[in-house]
Short mmCIF file of C-alpha atoms in Angstrom, two decimals:
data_model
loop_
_atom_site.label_atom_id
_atom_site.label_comp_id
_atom_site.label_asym_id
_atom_site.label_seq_id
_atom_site.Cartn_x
_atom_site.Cartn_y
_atom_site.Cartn_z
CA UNK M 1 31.31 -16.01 -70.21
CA UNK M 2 32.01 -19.61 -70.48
CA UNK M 3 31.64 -20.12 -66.39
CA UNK M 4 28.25 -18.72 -66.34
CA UNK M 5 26.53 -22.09 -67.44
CA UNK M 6 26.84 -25.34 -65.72
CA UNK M 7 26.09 -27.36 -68.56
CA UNK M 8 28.63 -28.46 -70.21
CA UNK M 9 26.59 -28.45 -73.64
CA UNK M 10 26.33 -25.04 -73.51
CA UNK M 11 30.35 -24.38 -72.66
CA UNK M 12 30.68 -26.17 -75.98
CA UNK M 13 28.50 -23.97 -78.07
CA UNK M 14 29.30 -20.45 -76.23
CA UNK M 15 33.17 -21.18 -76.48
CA UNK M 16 32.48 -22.61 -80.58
CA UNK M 17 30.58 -19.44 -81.23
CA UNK M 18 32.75 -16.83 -79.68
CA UNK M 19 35.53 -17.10 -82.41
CA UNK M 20 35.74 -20.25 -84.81
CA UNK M 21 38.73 -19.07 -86.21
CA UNK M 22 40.55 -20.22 -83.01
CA UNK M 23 39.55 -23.51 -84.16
CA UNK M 24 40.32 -24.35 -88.02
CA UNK M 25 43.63 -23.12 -86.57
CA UNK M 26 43.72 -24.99 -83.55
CA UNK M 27 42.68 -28.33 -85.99
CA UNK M 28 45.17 -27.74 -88.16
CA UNK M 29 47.85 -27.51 -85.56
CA UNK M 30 46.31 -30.19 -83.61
CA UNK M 31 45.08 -32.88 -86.41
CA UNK M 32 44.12 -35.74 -83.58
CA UNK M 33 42.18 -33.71 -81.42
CA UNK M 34 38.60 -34.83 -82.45
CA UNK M 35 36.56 -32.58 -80.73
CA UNK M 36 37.60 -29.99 -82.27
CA UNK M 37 37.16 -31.66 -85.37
CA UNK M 38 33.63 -31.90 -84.50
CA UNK M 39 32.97 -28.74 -82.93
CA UNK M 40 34.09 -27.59 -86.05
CA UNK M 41 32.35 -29.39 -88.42
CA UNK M 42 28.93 -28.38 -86.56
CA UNK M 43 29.61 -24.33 -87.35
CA UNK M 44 30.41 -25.47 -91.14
CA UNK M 45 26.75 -27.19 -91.30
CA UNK M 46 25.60 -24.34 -90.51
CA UNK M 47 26.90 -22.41 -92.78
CA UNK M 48 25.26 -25.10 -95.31
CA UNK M 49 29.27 -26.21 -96.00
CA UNK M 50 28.19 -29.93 -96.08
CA UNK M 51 30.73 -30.85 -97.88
CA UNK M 52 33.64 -29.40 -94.97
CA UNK M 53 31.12 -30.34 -92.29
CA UNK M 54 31.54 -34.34 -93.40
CA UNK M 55 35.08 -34.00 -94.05
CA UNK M 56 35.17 -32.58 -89.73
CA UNK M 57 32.33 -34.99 -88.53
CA UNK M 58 35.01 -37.85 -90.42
CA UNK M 59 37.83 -36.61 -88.40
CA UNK M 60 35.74 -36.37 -85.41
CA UNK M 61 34.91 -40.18 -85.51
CA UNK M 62 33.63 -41.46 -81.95
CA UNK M 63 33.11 -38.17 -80.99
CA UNK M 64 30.80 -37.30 -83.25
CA UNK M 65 29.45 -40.75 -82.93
CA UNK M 66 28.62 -40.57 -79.49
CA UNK M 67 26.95 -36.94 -80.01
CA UNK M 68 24.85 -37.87 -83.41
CA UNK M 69 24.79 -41.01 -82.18
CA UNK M 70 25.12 -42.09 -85.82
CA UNK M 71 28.11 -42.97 -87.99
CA UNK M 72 29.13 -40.54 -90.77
CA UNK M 73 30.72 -41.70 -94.62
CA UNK M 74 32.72 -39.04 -96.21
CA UNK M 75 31.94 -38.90 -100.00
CA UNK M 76 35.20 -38.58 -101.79
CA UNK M 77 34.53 -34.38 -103.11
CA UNK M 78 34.73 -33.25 -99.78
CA UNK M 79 38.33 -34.11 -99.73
CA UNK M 80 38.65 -31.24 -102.55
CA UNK M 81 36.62 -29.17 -101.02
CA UNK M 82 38.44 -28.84 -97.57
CA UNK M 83 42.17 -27.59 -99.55
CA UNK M 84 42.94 -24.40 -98.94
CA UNK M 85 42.84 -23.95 -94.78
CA UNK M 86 45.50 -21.00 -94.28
CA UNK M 87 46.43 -19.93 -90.85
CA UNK M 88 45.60 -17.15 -89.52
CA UNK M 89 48.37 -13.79 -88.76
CA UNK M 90 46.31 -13.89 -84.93
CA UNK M 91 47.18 -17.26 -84.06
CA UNK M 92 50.18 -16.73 -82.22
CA UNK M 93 48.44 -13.54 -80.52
CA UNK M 94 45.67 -15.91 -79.73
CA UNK M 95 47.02 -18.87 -78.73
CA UNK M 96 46.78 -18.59 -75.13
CA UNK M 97 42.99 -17.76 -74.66
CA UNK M 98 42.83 -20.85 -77.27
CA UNK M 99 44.21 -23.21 -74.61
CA UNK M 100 41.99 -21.82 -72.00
CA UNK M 101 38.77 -22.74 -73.58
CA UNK M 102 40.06 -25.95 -75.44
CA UNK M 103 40.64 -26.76 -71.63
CA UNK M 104 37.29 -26.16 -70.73
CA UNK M 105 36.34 -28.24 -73.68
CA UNK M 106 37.97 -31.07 -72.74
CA UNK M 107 36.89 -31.05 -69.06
CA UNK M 108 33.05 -30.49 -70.74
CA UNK M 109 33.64 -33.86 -72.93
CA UNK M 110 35.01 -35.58 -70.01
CA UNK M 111 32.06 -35.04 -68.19
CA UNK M 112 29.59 -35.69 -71.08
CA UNK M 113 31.41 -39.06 -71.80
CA UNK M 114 31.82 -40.08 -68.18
CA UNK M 115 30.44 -43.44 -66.70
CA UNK M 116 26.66 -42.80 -66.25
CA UNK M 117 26.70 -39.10 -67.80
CA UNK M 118 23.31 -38.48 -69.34
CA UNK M 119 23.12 -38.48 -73.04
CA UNK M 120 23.54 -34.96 -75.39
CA UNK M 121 19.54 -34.20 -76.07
CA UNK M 122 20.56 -34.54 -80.27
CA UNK M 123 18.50 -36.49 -82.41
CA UNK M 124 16.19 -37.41 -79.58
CA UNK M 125 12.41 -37.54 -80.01
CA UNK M 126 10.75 -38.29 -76.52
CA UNK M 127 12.05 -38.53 -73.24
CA UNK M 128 11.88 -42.90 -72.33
CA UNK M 129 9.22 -43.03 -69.43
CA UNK M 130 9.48 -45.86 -67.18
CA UNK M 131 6.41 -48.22 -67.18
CA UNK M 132 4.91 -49.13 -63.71
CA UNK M 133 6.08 -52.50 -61.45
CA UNK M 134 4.67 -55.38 -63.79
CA UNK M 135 4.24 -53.82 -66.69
CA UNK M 136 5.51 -54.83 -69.71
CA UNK M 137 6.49 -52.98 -73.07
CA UNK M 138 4.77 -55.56 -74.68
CA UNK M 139 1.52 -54.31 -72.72
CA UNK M 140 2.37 -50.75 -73.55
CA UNK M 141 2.28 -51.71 -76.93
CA UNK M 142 -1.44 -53.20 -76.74
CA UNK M 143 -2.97 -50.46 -74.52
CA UNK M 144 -5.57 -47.76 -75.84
CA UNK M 145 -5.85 -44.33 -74.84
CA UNK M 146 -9.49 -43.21 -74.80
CA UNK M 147 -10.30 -39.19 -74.58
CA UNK M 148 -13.38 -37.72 -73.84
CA UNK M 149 -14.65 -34.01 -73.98
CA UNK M 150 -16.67 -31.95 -72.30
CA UNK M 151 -17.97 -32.70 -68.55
CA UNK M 152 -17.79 -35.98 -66.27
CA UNK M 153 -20.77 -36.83 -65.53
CA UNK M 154 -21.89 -40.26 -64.45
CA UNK M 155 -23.88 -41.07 -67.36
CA UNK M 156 -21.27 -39.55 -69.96
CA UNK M 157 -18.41 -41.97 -68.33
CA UNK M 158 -20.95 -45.12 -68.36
CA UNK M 159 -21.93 -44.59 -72.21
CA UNK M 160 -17.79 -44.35 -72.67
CA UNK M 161 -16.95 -47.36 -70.37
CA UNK M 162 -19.56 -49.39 -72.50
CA UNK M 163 -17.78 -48.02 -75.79
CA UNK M 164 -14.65 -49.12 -75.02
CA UNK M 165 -15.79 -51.93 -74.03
CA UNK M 166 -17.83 -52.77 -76.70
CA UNK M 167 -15.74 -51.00 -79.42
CA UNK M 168 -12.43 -53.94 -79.65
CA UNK M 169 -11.25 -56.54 -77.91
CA UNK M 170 -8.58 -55.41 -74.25
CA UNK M 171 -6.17 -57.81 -74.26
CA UNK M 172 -3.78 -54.99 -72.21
CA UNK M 173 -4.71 -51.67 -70.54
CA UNK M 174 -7.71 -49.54 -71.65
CA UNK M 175 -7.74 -46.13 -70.28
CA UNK M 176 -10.49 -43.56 -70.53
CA UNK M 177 -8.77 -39.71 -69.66
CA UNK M 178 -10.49 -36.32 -70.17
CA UNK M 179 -8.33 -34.29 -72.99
CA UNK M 180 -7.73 -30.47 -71.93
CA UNK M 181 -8.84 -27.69 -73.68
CA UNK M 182 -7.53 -24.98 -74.54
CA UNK M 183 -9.31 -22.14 -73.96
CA UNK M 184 -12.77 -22.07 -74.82
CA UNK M 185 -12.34 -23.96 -77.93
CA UNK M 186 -13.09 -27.67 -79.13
CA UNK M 187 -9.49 -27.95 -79.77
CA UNK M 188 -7.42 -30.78 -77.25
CA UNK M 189 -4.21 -29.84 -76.20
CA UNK M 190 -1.74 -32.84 -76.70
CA UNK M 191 1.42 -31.80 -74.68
CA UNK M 192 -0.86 -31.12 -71.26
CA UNK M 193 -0.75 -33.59 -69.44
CA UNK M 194 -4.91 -35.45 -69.42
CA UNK M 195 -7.10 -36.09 -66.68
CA UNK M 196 -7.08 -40.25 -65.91
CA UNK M 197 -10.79 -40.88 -65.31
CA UNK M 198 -10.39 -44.31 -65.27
CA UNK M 199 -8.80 -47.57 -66.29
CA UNK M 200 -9.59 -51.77 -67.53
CA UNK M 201 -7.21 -53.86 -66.82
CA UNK M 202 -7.42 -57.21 -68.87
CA UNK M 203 -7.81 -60.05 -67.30
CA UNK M 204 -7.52 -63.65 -69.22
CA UNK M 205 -11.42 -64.33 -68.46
CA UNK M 206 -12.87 -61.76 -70.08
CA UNK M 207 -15.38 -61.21 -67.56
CA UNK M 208 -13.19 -60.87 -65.05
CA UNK M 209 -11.61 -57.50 -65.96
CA UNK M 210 -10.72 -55.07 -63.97
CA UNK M 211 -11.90 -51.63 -63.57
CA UNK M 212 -10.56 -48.85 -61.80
CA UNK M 213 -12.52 -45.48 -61.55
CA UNK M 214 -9.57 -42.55 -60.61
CA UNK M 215 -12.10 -39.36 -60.49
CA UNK M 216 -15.01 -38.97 -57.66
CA UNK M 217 -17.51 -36.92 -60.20
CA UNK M 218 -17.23 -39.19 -62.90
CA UNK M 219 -18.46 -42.08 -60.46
CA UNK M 220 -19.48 -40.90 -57.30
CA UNK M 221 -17.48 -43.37 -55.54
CA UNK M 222 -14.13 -43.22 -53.58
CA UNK M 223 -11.65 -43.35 -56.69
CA UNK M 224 -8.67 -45.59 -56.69
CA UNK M 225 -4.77 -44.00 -56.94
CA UNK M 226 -4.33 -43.44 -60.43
CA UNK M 227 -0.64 -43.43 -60.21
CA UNK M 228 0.08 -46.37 -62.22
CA UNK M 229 -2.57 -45.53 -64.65
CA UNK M 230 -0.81 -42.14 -65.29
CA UNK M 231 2.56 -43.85 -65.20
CA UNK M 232 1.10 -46.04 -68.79
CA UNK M 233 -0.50 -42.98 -70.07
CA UNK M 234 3.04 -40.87 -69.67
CA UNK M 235 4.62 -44.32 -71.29
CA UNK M 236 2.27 -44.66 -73.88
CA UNK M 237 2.14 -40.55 -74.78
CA UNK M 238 6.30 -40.86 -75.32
CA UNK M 239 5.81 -43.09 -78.13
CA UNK M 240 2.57 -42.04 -79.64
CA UNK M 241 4.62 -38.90 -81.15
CA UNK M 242 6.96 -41.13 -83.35
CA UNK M 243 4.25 -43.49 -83.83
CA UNK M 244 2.04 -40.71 -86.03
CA UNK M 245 5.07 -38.99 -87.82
CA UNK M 246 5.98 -42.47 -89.05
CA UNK M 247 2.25 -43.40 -90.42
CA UNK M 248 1.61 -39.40 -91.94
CA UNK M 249 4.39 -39.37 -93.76
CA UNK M 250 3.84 -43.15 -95.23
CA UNK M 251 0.08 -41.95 -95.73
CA UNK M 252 1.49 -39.03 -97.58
CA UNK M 253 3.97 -41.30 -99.67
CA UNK M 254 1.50 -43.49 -100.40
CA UNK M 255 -0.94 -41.08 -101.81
CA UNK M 256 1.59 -39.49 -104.01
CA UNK M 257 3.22 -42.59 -105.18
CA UNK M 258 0.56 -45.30 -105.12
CA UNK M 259 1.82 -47.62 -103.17
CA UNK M 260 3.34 -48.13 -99.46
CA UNK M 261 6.81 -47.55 -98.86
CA UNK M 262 8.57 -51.29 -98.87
CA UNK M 263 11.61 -49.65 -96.95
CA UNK M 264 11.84 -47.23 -94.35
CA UNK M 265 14.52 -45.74 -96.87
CA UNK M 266 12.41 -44.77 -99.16
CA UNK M 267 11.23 -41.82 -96.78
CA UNK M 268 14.72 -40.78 -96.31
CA UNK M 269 15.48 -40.20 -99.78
CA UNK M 270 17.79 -37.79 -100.51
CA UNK M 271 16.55 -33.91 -101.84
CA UNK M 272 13.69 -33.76 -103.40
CA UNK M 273 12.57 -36.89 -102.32
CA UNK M 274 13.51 -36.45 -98.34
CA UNK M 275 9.70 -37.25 -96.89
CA UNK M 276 11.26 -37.36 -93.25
CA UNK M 277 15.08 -36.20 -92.38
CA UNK M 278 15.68 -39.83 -90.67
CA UNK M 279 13.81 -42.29 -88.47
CA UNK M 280 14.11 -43.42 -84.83
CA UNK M 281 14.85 -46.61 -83.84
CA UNK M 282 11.46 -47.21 -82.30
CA UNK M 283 10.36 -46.06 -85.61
CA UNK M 284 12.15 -49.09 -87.46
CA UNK M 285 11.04 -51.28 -84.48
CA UNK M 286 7.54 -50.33 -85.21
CA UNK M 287 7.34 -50.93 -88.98
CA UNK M 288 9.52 -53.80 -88.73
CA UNK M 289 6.82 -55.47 -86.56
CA UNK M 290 4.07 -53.62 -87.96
CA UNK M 291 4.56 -53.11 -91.67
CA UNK M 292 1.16 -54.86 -93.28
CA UNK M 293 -0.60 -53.68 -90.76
CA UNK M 294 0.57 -49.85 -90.51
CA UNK M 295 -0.04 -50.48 -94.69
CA UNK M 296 -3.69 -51.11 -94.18
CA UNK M 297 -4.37 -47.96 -91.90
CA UNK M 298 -2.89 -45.37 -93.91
CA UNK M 299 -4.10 -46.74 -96.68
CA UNK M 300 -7.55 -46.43 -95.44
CA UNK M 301 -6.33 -43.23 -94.58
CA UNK M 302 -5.95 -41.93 -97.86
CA UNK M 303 -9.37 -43.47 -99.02
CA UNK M 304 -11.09 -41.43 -96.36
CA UNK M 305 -8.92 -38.34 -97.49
CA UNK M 306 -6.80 -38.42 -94.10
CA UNK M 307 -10.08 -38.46 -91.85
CA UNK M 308 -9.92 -42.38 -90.76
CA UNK M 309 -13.21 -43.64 -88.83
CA UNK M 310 -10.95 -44.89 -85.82
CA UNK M 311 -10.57 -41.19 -85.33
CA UNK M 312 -14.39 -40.90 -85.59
CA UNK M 313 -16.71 -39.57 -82.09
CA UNK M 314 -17.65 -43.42 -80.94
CA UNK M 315 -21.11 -44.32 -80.90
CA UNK M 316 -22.66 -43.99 -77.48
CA UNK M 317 -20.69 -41.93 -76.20
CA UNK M 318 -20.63 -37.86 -76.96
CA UNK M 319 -16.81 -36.80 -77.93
CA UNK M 320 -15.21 -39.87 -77.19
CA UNK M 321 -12.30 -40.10 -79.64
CA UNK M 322 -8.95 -42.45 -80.05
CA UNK M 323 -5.92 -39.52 -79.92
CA UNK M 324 -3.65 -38.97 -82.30
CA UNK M 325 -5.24 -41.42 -84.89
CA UNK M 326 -5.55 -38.92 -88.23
CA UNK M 327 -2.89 -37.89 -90.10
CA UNK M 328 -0.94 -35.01 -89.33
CA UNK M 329 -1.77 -31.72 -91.20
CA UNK M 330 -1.14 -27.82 -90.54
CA UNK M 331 -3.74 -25.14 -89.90
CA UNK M 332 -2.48 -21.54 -89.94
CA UNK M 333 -4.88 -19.02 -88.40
CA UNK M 334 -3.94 -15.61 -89.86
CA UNK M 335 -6.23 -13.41 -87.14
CA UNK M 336 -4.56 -15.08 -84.47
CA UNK M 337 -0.77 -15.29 -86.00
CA UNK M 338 -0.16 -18.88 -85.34
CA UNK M 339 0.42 -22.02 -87.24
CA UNK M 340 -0.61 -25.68 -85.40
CA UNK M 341 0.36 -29.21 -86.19
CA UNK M 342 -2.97 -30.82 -85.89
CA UNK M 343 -4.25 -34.59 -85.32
CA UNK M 344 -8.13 -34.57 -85.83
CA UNK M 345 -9.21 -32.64 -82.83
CA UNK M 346 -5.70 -32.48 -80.77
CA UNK M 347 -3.15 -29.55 -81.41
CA UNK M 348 0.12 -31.41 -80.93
CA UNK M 349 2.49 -27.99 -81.81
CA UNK M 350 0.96 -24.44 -82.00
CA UNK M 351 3.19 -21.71 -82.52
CA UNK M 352 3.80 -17.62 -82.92
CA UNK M 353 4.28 -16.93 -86.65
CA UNK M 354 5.26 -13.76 -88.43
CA UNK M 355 2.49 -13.23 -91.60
CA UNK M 356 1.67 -10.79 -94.46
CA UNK M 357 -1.72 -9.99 -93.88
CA UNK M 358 -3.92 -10.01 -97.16
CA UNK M 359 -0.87 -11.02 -99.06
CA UNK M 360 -0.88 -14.17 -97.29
CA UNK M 361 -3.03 -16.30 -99.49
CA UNK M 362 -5.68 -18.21 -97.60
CA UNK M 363 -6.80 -21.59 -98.87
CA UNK M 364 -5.36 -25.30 -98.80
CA UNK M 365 -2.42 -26.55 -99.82
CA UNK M 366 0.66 -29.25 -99.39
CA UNK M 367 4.41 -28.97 -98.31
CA UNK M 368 5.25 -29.85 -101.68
CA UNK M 369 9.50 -29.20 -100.93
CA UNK M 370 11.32 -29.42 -97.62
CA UNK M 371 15.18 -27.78 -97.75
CA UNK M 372 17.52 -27.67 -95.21
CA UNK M 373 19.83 -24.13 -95.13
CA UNK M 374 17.76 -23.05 -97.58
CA UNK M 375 20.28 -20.59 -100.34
CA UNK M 376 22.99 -22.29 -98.40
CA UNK M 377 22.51 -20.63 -95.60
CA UNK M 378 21.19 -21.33 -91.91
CA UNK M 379 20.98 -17.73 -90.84
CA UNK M 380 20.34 -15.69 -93.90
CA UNK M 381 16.72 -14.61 -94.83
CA UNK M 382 14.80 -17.44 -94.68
CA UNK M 383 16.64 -19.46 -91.54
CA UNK M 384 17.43 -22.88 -91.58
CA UNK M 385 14.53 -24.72 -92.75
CA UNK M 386 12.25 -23.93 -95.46
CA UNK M 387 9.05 -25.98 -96.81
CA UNK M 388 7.28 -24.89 -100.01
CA UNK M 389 3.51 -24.53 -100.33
CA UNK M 390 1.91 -26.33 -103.27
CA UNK M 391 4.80 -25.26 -105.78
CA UNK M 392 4.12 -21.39 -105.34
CA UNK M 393 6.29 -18.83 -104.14
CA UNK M 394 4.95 -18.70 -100.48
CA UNK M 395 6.68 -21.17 -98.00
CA UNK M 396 6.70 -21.79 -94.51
CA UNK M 397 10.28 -21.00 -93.43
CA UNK M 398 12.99 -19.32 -90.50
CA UNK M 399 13.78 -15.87 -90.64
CA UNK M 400 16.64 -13.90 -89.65
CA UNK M 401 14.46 -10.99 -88.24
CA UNK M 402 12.65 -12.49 -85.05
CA UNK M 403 10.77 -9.61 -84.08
CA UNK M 404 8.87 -10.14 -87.00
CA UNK M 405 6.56 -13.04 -85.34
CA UNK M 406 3.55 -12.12 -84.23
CA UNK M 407 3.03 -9.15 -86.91
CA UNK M 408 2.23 -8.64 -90.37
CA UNK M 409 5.42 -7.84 -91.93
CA UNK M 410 6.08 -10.41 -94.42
CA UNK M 411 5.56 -10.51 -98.48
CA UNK M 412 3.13 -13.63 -97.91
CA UNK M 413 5.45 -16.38 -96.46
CA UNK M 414 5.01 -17.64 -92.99
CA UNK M 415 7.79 -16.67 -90.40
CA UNK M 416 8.88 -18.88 -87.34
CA UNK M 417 11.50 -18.65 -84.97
CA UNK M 418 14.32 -20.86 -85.53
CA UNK M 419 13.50 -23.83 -82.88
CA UNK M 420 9.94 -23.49 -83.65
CA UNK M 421 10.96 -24.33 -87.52
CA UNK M 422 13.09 -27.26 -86.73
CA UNK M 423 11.15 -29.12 -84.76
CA UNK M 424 8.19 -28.51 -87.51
CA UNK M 425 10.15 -29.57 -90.08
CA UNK M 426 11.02 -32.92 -88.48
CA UNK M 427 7.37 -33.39 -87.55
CA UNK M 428 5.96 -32.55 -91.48
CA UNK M 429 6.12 -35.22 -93.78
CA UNK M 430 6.45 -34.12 -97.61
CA UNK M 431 2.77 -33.92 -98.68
CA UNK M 432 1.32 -32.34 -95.46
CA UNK M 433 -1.68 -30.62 -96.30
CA UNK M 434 -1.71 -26.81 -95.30
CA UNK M 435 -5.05 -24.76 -94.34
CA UNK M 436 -4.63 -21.04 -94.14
CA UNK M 437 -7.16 -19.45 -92.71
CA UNK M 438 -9.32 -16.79 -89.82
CA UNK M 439 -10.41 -17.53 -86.87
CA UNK M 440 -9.16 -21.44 -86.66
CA UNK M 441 -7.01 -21.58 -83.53
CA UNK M 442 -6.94 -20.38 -79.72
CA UNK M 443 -4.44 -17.51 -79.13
CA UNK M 444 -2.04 -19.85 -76.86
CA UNK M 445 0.83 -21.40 -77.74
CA UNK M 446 1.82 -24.89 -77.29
CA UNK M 447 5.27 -25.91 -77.23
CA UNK M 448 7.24 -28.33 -75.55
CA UNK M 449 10.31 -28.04 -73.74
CA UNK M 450 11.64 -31.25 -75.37
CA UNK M 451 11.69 -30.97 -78.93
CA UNK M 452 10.71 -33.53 -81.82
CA UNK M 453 14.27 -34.15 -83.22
CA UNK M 454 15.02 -36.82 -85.83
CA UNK M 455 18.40 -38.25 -86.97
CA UNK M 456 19.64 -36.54 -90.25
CA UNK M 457 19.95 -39.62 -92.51
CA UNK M 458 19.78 -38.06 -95.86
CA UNK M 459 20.81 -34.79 -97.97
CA UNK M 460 18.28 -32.16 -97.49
CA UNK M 461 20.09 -29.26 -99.19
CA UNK M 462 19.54 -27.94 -102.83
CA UNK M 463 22.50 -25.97 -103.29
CA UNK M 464 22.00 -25.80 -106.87
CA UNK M 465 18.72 -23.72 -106.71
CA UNK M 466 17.99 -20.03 -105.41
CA UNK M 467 14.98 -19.47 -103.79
CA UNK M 468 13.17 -16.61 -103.82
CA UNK M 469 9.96 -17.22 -101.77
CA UNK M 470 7.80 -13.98 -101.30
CA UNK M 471 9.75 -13.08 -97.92
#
């Protein structure tokens, strides 16, 4: 079973899987061999054994290191709680198919850790695109995105040209794309890839700038390649992700506490206070550099009540819009059994959910808890991740019965598949508004093959409460 995949990931977690006994033997027997340490510390965190998992991940050192890339402290009670390993009467019997995959383990990390090997995909947000010849990050950092709805005519791209131009100063790139719909509803799709209509490249004499159209209706000229222009918009997309977790979930802070986080580590507070699991380093980077400034937005933010006027339609021009410029929020559409995170007019995430029908309550309301392993468990009722609505006994959570999605079998809580809640539960800040509704979203999914991951940096478990959401 182990041959049949050729990446060496995926020998790791088939071999792990297949009979973890083999391997709180194994590390018991073999004390130095530190990837089994960490192989075995990843099945105890998901068991919710955090205390056994740190004690492994400790043991594991520059293995787990390398795969986490993050460093691990062992709090002095997990010491305690690891006493007690017996062996088991089938190791002898064992032994030998042991070897055999421990082999294949090894032979899997010596690939993964090789010269040049690519990276594990853990704790990784977006993809790093490469910017065009001449193109700085610096540049990246100063261009604006532009979307427009609805068709290309000549007169609909001139109004837009003359809002960009007119709206701010380009001292970088300016790029003007179509968003795509999907289906035949006002909603933008974030993860397809827009249409580059055309681009303004900055020039130090103002009047001098350049402008490039890429699309023959919207100018009824011979376009110009649009390659590098969609080369900035792919570098500019990879970031934009991080970019608006970072400001909801100070947004969200700030409403509920008054004031703008003065550390980045105040939204990585441990359980109950765990706004965001961790933060990238682009994410430090960018509030490092940016921290009055990214103070002032989502402050102005919570004035509007999370509908900023940079996210506004742009005079002169019809559905021109700055992306991914409002604060995240969630819209569940009961008729159509899925749940979207939403920016404005953009559905970044929009996936199948299991509901209750009528007992699901429509209405608004805010992720007012966020648990990892919810009851201690990753696989038991209510799956890994679980993120109370407004204090009540409904939640948006896993579930250990995925055939459920897509019907009406719950007692009122929302279901979601197991990826689908992880990656949601990275993206949500604590504070997230909810809207439950009919009739709100288009019947296709949007997912990405690349999941939002951040780095656990905090405790996210509440092992000393049982929950007992309406399932």
């Amino acid at each position: 079973m182990l041959l049949k995949s050729k990446d060496p990931k995926d020998q790791l977690q088939l071999f792990f899987k297949q009979d973890p006994q083999y391997l709180k033997t194994y590390v018991k027997e073999h004390p130095n061999n530190k990837m089994a340490w960490y192989l075995l510390g990843r099945e105890y965190e998901a068991q919710g054994k955090q205390g056994k998992a740190l004690y492994c991940y400790a043991q594991a050192g520059e293995i787990y290191e390398a795969y986490e890339n993050q460093k691990v402290s062992l709090p002095p009670e997990a010491l305690e709680q690891i006493r007690g390993w017996g062996s088991t009467r089938k190791r002898r019997r064992r032994m030998g198919r042991l070897r055999l995959g421990l082999a294949l383990l090894m032979l899997a990390a010596a690939v993964l850790f090789a010269p040049g090997a690519p990276s594990l995909p853990v704790h990784v947000t977006e993809k790093e695109v490469p910017l065009p010849e001449g193109v700085t990050p610096a540049q990246l950092q100063e261009t604006k995105v532009y979307y427009i709805t609805g068709g290309k005519t000549q007169e609909r791209i001139g109004a837009a040209l003359q809002s960009m131009l007119l709206e701010e100063r380009i001292s970088s790139f300016a790029i003007l794309a179509r968003g795509i719909p999907m289906g035949q509803t006002s909603w933008i799709s974030w993860l397809r890839k827009p249409e580059v209509l055309l681009s303004v490249e900055a020039k130090q004499d103002a009047s001098q700038q350049q402008i490039n159209y890429h699309d023959a209706e919207s100018c009824g000229c011979q376009p110009a390649d649009p390659g590098k222009a969609e080369q900035i918009v792919a570098a500019w997309m990879s970031k934009q992700e991080q970019e608006l977790v970072l400001k909801s979930a100070i947004a969200y802070y700030t409403k509920a506490n008054g004031r703008a986080p003065e550390q980045l580590t105040e939204l990585t507070a441990p359980y109950p206070g765990n706004v965001l699991p961790g933060v990238t380093a682009d994410m430090q980077e960018l509030f490092d550099r940016q921290k009055d400034e990214i103070a002032a937005e989502t402050a102005e933010w919570v004035k509007q009540n999370g509908s900023p006027k940079a996210s506004e339609a742009m005079p002169g021009a019809e559905g021109l819009t700055k992306p991914m410029k409002e604060p995240l929020r969630i819209v569940v559409d009961k008729s159509a059994h899925r749940l979207a995170l939403v920016s404005g007019n953009l559905i970044v995430r929009s996936y199948a959910v299991g509901l209750g029908g009528d007992r699901t309550p429509e209405g608004t309301f805010a992720i007012t808890e966020k648990v990892r392993n919810p009851n201690g468990k990753s696989n038991g009722e209510f799956g890994s991740r679980g993120m109370t609505l407004s204090d009540t006994l409904y939640a948006i959570h896993g579930t250990n019965r995925p055939s459920s999605i897509g019907k009406d079998e719950s007692l009122g809580c929302i279901r979601m598949r197991k990826e689908d809640v992880e990656e949601l539960f990275d993206m949500t800040p604590l504070g997230t508004p909810v809207t439950i509704g009919r009739g709100l979203l288009p019947a296709e999914e949007s997912r990405s093959g690349s999941p939002f991951r951040l780095p656990l940096q905090t405790g996210e478990t509440n092992p000393g409460k049982v929950y007992r959401w309406l399932n």
